[in-house]
PDB file of C-alpha atoms in Angstrom:
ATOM      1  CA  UNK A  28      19.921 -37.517 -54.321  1.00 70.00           C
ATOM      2  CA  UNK A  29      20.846 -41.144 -54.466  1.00 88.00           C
ATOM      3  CA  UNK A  30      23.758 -42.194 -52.875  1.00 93.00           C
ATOM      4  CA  UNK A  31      27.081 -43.203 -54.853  1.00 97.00           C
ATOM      5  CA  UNK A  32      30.339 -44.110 -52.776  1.00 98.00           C
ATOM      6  CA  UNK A  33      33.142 -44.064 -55.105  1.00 98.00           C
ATOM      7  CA  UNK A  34      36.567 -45.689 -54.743  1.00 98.00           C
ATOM      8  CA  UNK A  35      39.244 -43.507 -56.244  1.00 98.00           C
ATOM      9  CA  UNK A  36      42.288 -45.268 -57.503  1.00 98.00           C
ATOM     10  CA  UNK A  37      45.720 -43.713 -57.228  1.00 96.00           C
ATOM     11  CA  UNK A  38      48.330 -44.171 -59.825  1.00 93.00           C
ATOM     12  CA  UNK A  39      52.115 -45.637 -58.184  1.00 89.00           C
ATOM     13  CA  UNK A  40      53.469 -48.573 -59.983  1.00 87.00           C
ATOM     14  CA  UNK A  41      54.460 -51.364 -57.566  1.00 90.00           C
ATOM     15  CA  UNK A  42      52.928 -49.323 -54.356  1.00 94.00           C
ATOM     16  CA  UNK A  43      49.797 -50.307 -56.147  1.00 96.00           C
ATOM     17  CA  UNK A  44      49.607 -53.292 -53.644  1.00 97.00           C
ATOM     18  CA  UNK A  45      49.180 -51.307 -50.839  1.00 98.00           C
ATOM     19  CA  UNK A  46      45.565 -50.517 -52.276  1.00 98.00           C
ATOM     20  CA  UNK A  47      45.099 -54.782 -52.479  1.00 98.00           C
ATOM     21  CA  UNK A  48      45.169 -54.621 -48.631  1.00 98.00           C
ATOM     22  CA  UNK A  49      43.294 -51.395 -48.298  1.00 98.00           C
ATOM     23  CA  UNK A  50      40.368 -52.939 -50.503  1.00 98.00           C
ATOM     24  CA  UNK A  51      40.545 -55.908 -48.596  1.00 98.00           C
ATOM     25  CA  UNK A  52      40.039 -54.094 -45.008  1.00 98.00           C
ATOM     26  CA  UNK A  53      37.513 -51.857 -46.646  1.00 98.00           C
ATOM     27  CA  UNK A  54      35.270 -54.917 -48.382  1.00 98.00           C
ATOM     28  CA  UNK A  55      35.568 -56.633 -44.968  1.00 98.00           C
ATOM     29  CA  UNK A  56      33.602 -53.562 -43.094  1.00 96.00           C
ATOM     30  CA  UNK A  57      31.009 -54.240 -45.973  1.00 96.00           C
ATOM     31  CA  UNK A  58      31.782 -50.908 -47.173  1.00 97.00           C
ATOM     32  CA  UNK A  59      31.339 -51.863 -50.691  1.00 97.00           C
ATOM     33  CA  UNK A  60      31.490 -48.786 -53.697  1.00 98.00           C
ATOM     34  CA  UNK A  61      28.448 -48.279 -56.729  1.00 98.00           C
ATOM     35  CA  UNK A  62      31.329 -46.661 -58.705  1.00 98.00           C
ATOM     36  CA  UNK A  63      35.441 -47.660 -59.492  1.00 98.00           C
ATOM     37  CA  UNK A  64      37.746 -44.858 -60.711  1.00 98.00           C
ATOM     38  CA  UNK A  65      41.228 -45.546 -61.164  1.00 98.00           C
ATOM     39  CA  UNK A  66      44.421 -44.116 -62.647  1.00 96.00           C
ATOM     40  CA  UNK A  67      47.609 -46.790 -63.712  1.00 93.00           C
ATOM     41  CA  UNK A  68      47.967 -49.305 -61.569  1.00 94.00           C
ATOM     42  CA  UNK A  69      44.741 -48.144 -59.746  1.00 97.00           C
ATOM     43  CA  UNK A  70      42.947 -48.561 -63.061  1.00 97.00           C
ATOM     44  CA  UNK A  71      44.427 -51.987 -62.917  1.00 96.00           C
ATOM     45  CA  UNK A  72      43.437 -52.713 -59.729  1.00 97.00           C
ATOM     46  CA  UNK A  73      40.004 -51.091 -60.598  1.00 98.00           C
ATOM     47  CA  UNK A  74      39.192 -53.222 -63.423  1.00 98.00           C
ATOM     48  CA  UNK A  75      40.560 -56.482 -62.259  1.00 97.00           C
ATOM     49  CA  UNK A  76      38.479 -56.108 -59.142  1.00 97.00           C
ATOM     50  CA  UNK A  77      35.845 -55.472 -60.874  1.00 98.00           C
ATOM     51  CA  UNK A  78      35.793 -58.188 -63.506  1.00 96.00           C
ATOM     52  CA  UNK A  79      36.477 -60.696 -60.884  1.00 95.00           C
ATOM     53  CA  UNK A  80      33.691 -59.629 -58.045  1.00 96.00           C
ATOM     54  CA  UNK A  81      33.866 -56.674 -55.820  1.00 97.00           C
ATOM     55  CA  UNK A  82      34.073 -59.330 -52.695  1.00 97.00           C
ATOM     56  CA  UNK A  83      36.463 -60.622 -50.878  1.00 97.00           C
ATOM     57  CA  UNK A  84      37.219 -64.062 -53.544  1.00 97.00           C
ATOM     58  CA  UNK A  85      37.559 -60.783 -56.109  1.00 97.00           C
ATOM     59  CA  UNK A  86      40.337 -59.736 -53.926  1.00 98.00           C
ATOM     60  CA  UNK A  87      42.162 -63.169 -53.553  1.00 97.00           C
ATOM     61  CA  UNK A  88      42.395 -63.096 -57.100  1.00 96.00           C
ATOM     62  CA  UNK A  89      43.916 -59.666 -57.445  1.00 96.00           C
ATOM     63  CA  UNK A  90      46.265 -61.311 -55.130  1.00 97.00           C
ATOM     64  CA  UNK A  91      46.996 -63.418 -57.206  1.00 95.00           C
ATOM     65  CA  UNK A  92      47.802 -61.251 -60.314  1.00 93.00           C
ATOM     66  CA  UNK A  93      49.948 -59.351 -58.063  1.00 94.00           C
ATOM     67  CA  UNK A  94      52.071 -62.520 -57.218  1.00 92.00           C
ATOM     68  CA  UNK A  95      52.113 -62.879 -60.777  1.00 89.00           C
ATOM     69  CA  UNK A  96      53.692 -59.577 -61.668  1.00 84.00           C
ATOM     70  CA  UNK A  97      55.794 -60.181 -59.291  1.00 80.00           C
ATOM     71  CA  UNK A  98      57.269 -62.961 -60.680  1.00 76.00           C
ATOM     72  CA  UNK A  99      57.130 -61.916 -64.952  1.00 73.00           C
ATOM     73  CA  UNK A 100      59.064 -58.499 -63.510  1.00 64.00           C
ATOM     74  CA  UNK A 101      56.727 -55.927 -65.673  1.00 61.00           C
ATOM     75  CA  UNK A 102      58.415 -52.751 -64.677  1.00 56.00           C
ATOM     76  CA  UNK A 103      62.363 -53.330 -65.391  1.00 51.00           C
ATOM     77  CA  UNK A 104      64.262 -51.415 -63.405  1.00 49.00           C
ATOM     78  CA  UNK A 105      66.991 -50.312 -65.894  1.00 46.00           C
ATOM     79  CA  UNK A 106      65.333 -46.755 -66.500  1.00 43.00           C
ATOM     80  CA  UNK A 107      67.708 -45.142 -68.724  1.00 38.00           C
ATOM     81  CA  UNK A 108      68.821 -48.150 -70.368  1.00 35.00           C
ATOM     82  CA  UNK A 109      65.039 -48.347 -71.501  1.00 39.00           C
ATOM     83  CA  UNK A 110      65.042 -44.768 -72.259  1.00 41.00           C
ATOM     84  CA  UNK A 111      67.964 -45.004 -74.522  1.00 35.00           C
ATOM     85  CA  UNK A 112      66.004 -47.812 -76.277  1.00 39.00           C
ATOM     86  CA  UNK A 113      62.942 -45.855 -76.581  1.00 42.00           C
ATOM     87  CA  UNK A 114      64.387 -43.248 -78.245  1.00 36.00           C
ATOM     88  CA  UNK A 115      64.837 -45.467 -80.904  1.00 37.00           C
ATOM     89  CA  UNK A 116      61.861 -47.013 -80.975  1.00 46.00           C
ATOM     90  CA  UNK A 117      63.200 -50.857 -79.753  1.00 45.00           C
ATOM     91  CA  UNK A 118      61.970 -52.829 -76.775  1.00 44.00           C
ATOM     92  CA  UNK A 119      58.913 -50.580 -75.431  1.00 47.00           C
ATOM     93  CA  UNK A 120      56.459 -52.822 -78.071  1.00 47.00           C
ATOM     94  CA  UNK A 121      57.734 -55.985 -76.325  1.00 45.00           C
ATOM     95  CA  UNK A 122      57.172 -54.946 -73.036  1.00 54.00           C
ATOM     96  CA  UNK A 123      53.679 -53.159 -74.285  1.00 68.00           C
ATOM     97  CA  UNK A 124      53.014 -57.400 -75.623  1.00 73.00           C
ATOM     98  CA  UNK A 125      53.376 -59.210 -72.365  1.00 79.00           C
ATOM     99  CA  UNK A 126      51.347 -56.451 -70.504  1.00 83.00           C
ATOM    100  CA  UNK A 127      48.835 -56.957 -73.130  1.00 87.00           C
ATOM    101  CA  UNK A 128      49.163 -60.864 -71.964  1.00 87.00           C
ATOM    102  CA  UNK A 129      49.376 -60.242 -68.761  1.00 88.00           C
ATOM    103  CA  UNK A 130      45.910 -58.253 -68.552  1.00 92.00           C
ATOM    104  CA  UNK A 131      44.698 -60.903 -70.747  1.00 93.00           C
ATOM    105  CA  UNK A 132      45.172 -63.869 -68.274  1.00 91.00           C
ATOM    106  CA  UNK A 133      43.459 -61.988 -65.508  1.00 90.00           C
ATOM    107  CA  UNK A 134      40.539 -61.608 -67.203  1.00 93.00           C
ATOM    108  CA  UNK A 135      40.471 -58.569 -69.638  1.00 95.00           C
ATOM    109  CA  UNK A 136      39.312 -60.402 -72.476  1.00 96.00           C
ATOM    110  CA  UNK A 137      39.247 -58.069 -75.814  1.00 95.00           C
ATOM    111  CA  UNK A 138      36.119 -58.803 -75.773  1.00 97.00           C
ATOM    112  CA  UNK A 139      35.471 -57.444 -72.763  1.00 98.00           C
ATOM    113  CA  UNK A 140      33.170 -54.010 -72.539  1.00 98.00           C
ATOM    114  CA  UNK A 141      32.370 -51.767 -69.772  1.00 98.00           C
ATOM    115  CA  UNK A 142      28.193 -52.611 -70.647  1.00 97.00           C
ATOM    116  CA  UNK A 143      29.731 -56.232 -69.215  1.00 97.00           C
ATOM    117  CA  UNK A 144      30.487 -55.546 -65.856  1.00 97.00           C
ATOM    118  CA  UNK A 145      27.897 -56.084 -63.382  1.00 95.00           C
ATOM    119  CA  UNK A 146      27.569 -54.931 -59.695  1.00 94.00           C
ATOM    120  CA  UNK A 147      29.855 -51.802 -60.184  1.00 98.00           C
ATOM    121  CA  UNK A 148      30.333 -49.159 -62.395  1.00 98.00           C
ATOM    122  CA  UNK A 149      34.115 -48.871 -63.738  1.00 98.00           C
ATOM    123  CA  UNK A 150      35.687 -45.705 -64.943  1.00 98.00           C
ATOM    124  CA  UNK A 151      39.368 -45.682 -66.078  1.00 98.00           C
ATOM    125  CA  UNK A 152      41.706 -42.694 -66.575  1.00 98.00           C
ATOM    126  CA  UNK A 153      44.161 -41.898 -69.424  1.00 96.00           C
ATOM    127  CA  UNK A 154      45.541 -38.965 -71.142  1.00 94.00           C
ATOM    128  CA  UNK A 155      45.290 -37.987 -74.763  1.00 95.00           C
ATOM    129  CA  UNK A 156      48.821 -36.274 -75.720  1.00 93.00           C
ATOM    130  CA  UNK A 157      47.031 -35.389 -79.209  1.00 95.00           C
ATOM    131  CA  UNK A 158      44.415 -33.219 -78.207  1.00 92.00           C
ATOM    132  CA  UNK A 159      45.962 -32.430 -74.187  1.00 91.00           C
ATOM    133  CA  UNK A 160      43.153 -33.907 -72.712  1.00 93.00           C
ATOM    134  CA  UNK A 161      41.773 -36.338 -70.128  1.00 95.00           C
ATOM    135  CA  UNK A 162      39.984 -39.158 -70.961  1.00 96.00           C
ATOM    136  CA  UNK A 163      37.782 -40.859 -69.142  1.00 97.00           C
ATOM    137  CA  UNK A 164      36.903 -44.557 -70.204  1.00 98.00           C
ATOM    138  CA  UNK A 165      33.391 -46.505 -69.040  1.00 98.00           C
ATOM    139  CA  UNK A 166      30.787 -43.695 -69.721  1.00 98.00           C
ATOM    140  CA  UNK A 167      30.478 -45.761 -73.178  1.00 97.00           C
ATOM    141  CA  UNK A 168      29.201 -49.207 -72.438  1.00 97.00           C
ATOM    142  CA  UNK A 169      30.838 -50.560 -75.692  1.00 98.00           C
ATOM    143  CA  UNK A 170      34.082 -49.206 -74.929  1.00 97.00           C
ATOM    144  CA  UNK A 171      36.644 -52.233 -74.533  1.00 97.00           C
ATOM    145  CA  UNK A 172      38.035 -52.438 -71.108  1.00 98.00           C
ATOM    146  CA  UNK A 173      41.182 -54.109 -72.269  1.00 96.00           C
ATOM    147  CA  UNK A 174      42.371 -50.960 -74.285  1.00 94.00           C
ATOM    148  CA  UNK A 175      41.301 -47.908 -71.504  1.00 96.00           C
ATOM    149  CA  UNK A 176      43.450 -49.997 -69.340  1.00 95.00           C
ATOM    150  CA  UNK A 177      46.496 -50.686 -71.482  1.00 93.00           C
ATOM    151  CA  UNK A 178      45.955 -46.628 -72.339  1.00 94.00           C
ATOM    152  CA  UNK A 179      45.989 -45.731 -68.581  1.00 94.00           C
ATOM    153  CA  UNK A 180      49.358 -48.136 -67.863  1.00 89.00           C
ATOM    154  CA  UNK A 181      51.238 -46.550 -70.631  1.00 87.00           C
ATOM    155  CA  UNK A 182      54.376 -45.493 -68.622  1.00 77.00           C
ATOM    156  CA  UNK A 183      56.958 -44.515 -71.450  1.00 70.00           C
ATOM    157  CA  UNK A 184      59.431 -45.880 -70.872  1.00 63.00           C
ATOM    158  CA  UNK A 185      58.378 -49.133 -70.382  1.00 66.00           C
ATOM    159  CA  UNK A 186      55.092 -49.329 -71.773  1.00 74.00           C
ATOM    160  CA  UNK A 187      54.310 -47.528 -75.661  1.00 76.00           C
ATOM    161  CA  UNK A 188      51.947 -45.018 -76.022  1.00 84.00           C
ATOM    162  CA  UNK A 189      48.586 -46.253 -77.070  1.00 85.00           C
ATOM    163  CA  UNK A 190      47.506 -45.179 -80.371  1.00 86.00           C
ATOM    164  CA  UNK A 191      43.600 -45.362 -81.577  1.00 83.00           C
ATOM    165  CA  UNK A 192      41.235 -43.142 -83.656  1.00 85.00           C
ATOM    166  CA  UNK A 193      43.704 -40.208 -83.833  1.00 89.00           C
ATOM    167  CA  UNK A 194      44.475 -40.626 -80.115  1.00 91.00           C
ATOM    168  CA  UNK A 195      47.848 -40.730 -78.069  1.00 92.00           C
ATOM    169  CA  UNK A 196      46.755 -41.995 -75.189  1.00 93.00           C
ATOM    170  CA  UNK A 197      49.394 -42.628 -72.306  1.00 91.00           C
ATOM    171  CA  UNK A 198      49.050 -43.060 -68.221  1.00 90.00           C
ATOM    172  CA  UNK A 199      46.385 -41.943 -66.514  1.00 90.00           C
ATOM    173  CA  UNK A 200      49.447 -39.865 -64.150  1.00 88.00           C
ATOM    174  CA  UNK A 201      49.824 -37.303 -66.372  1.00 88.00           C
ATOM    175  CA  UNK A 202      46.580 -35.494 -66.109  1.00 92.00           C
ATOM    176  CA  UNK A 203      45.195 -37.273 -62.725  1.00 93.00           C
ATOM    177  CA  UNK A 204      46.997 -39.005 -60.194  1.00 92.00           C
ATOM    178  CA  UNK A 205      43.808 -39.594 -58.006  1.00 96.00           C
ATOM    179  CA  UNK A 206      41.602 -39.223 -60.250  1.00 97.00           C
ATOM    180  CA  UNK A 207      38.975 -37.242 -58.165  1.00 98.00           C
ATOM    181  CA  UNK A 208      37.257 -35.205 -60.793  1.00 97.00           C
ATOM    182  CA  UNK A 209      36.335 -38.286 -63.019  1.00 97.00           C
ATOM    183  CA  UNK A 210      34.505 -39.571 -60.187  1.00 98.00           C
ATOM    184  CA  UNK A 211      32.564 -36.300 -59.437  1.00 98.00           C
ATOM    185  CA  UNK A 212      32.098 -36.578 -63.726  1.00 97.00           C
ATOM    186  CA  UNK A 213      30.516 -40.217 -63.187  1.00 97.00           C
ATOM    187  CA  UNK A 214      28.060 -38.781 -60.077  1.00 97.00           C
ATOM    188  CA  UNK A 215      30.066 -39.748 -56.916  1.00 98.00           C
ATOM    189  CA  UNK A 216      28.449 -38.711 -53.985  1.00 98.00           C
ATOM    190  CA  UNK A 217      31.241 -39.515 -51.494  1.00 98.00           C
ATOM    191  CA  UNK A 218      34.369 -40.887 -51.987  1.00 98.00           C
ATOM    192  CA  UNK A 219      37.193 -42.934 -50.554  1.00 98.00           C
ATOM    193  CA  UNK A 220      40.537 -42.041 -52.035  1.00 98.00           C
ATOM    194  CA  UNK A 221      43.510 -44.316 -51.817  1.00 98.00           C
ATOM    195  CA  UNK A 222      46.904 -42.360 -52.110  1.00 96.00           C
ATOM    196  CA  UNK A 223      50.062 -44.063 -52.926  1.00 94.00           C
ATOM    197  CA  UNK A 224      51.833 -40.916 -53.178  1.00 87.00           C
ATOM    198  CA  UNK A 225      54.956 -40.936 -50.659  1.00 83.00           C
ATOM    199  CA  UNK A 226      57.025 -38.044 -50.478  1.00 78.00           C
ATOM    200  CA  UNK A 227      59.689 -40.082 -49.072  1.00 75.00           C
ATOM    201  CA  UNK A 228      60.759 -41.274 -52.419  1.00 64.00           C
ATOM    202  CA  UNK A 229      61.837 -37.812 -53.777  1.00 61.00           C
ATOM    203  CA  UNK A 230      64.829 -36.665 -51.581  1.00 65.00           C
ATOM    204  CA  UNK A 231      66.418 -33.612 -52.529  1.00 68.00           C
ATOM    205  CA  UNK A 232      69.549 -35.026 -52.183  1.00 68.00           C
ATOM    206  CA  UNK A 233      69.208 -37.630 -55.013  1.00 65.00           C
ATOM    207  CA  UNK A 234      70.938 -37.457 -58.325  1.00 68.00           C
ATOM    208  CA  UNK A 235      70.723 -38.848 -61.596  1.00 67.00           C
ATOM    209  CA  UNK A 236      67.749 -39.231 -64.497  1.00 63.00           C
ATOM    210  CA  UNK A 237      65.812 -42.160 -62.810  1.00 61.00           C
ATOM    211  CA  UNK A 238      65.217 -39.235 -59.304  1.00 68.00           C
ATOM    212  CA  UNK A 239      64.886 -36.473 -61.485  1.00 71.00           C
ATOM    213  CA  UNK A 240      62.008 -38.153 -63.508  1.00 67.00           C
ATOM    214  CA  UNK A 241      60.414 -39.179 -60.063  1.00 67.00           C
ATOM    215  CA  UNK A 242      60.493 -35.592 -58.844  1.00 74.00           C
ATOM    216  CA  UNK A 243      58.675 -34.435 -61.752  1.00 75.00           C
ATOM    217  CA  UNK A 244      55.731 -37.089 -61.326  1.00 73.00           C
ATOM    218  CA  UNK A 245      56.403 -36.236 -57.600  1.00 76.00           C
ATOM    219  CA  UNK A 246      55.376 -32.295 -58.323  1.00 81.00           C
ATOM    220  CA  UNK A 247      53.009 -32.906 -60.875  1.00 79.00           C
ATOM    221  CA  UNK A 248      50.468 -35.436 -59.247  1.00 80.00           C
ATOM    222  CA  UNK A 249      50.914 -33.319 -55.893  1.00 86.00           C
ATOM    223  CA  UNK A 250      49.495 -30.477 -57.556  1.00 88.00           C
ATOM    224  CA  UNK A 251      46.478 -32.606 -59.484  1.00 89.00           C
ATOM    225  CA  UNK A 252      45.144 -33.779 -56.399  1.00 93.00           C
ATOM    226  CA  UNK A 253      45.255 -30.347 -54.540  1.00 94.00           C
ATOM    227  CA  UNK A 254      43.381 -28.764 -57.526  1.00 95.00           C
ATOM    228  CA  UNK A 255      40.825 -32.117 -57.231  1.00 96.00           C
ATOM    229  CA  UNK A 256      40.309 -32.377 -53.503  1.00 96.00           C
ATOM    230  CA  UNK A 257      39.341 -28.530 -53.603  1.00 96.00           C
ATOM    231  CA  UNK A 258      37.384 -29.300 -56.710  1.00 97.00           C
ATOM    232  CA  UNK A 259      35.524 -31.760 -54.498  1.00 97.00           C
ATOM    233  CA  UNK A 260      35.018 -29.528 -51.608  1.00 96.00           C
ATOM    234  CA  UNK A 261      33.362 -27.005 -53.925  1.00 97.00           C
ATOM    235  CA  UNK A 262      30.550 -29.359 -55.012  1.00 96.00           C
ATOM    236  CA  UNK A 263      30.325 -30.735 -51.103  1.00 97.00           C
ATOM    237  CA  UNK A 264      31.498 -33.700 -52.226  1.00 97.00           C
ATOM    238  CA  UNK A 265      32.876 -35.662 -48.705  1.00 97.00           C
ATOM    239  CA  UNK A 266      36.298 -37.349 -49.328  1.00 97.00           C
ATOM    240  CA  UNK A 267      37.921 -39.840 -47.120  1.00 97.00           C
ATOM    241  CA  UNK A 268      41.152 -39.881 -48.384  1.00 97.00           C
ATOM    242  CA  UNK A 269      43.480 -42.767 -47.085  1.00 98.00           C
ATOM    243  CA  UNK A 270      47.204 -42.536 -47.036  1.00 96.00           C
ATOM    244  CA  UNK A 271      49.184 -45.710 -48.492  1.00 97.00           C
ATOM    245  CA  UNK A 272      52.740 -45.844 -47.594  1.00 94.00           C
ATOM    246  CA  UNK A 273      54.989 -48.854 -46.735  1.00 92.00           C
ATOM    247  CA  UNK A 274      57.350 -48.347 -43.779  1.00 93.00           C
ATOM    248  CA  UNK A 275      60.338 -47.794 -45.957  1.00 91.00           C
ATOM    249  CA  UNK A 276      59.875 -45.834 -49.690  1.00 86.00           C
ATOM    250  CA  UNK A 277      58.995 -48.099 -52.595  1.00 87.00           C
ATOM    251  CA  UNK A 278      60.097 -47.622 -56.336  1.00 80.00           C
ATOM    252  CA  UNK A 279      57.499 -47.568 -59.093  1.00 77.00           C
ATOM    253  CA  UNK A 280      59.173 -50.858 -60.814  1.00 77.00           C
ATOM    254  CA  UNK A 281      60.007 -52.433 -57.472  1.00 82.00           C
ATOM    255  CA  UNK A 282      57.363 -55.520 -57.322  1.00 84.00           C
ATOM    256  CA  UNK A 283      60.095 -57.187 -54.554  1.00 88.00           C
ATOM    257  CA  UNK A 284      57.676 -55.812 -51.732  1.00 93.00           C
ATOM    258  CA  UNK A 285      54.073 -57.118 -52.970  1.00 94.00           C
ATOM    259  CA  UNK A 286      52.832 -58.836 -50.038  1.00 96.00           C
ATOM    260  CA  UNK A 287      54.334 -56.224 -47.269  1.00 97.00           C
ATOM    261  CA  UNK A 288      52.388 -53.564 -49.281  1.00 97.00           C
ATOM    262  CA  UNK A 289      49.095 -55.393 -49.113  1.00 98.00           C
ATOM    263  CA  UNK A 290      49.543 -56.068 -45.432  1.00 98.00           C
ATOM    264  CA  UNK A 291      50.656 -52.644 -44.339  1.00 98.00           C
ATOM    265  CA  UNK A 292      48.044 -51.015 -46.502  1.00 98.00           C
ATOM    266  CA  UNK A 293      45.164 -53.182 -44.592  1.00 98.00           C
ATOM    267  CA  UNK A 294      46.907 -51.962 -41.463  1.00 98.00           C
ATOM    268  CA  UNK A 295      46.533 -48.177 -42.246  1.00 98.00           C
ATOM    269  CA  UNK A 296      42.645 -48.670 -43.612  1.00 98.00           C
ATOM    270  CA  UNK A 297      41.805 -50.565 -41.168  1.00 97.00           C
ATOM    271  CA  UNK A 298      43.308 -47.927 -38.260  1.00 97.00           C
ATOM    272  CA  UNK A 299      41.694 -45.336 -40.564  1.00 97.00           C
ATOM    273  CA  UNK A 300      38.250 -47.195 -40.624  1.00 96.00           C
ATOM    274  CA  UNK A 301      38.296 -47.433 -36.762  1.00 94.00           C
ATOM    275  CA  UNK A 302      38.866 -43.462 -36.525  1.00 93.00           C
ATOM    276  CA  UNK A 303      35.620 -42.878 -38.942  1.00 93.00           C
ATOM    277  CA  UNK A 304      33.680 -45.164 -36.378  1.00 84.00           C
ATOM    278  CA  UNK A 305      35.158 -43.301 -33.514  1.00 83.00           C
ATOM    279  CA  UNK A 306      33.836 -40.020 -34.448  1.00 78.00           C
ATOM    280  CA  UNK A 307      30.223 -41.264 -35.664  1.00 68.00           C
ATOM    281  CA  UNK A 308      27.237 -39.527 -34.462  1.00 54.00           C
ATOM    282  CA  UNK A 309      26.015 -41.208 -31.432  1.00 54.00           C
ATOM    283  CA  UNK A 310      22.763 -43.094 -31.814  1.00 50.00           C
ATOM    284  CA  UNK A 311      20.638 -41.271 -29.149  1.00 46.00           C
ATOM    285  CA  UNK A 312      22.282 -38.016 -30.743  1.00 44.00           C
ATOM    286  CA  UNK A 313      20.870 -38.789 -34.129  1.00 44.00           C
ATOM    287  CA  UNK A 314      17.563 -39.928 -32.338  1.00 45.00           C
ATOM    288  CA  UNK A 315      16.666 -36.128 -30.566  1.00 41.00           C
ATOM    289  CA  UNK A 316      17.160 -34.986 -34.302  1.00 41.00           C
ATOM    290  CA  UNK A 317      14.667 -37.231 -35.854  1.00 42.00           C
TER     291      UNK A 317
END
């Protein structure tokens, strides 16, 4: 069987930095993936790393885009101020525009299509609310990587549903967090997981729309990757899977705490990539077995 390491992207809005730093650590150990799966702002991560080089100048550039989201303010904070303006169908398209532009100037050309991408293979996540499915950009090498990755950042409601061909396609989230299965669909042999999931954000205490929406996600993705990490234990599939989480909770919109995130998730991969050497198979071990 040949060998295909796959890096699995979580979805998590602004925690999505965390995985900046955990790529970093991981591309500095020269543990470098054949295959890219990512949900949200892991497909985003996914496809701007991969556009740019899976090496360490790819990584100063997601930097980069990072410090520039950080600065436009993509995710508003105002969550049922942008719900109530949803509803009737104002400000979402705007918002959808300048993510559009913002993808745009870090590389996702329109004309950009997965058959371009060299070095890596690129999968990206979405769900189709038309036919209650999961869709799973990059198997098509003429598939544009600009739309599966406006499709998989759809967040109503910030971001508008994408619609294309009879298909309502919206965030990755809603049908796979960490998106696991995709990557045992595109032939991953092992895989490296990176989890922005932090149960710290969903107090039961906590009132009001904006917490009760984050519970739901909360329960939701929680389940997804219990039914996915068994899914990949069935097939003997080994996963690594690497838990992001800054030292206090981070919103999904809250890009204040970019460059934290990347330094305290290259903290926790790099402590995690120290335990996997710990607990290799001695050499003279693996030499009696030979």
């Amino acid at each position: 069987m040949i060998r295909k390491l796959a890096f699995v992207l979580c979805g998590g809005g602004a925690r999505g930095a965390l995985q900046v730093g955990a790529l970093r650590a991981l591309l500095e150990k020269n543990i470098c993936p054949d295959l890219l799966v990512g949900t949200s702002v892991g497909a985003v991560n996914a496809a701007f790393l991969a556009v740019n080089g899976v090496n360490l100048t790819g990584i100063e550039n997601l930097v980069n885009a990072w410090h520039d989201a950080l600065l436009t303010n993509l995710l508003p904070p105002n969550l049922l101020w942008l719900t109530i303006r949803a509803v009737f169908n104002r400000q979402t398209v705007y918002y959808s525009h300048r993510m559009r532009g913002f993808y745009q100037a870090h590389g996702l050309a329109p004309s950009l299509r997965f058959g371009d991408i060299e070095g890596v293979k690129l999968y990206i996540v979405a769900a189709d609310l038309n036919q209650a499915s999961t869709v799973v950009f990059g198997f098509d090498p003429q598939g544009s990587v600009l739309d599966a990755v406006l499709a998989s950042s759809a967040l109503p409601p910030w971001i508008s549903p994408l619609a294309k061909d009879g298909h309502l396609l919206i965030d990755g989230g809603a049908v796979s967090t960490l998106p696991i299965e995709p990557s045992l669909q595109a032939g991953a042999t092992e895989i490296i997981a990176l989890d922005l999931v932090d149960p710290r954000n969903y107090s039961p205490d906590t009132q009001g729309f904006g917490p009760f929406i984050s519970k739901m996600i909360n329960t939701v993705a929680r389940r997804q990757t219990e039914l996915e990490l068994k899914l990949a234990i069935s097939r003997d599939v080994p996963v690594r899977r690497i838990l992001l989480r800054g030292v206090q909770p981070v919103e999904l919109w809250d890009f204040g705490h970019t460059d934290e995130l990347i330094e305290r998730g290259y903290e926790i991969t790099r402590q995690d990539i120290d335990c996997w050497e710990a607990v290799k198979e001695p050499r003279w071990l693996s030499w009696l077995k030979a």
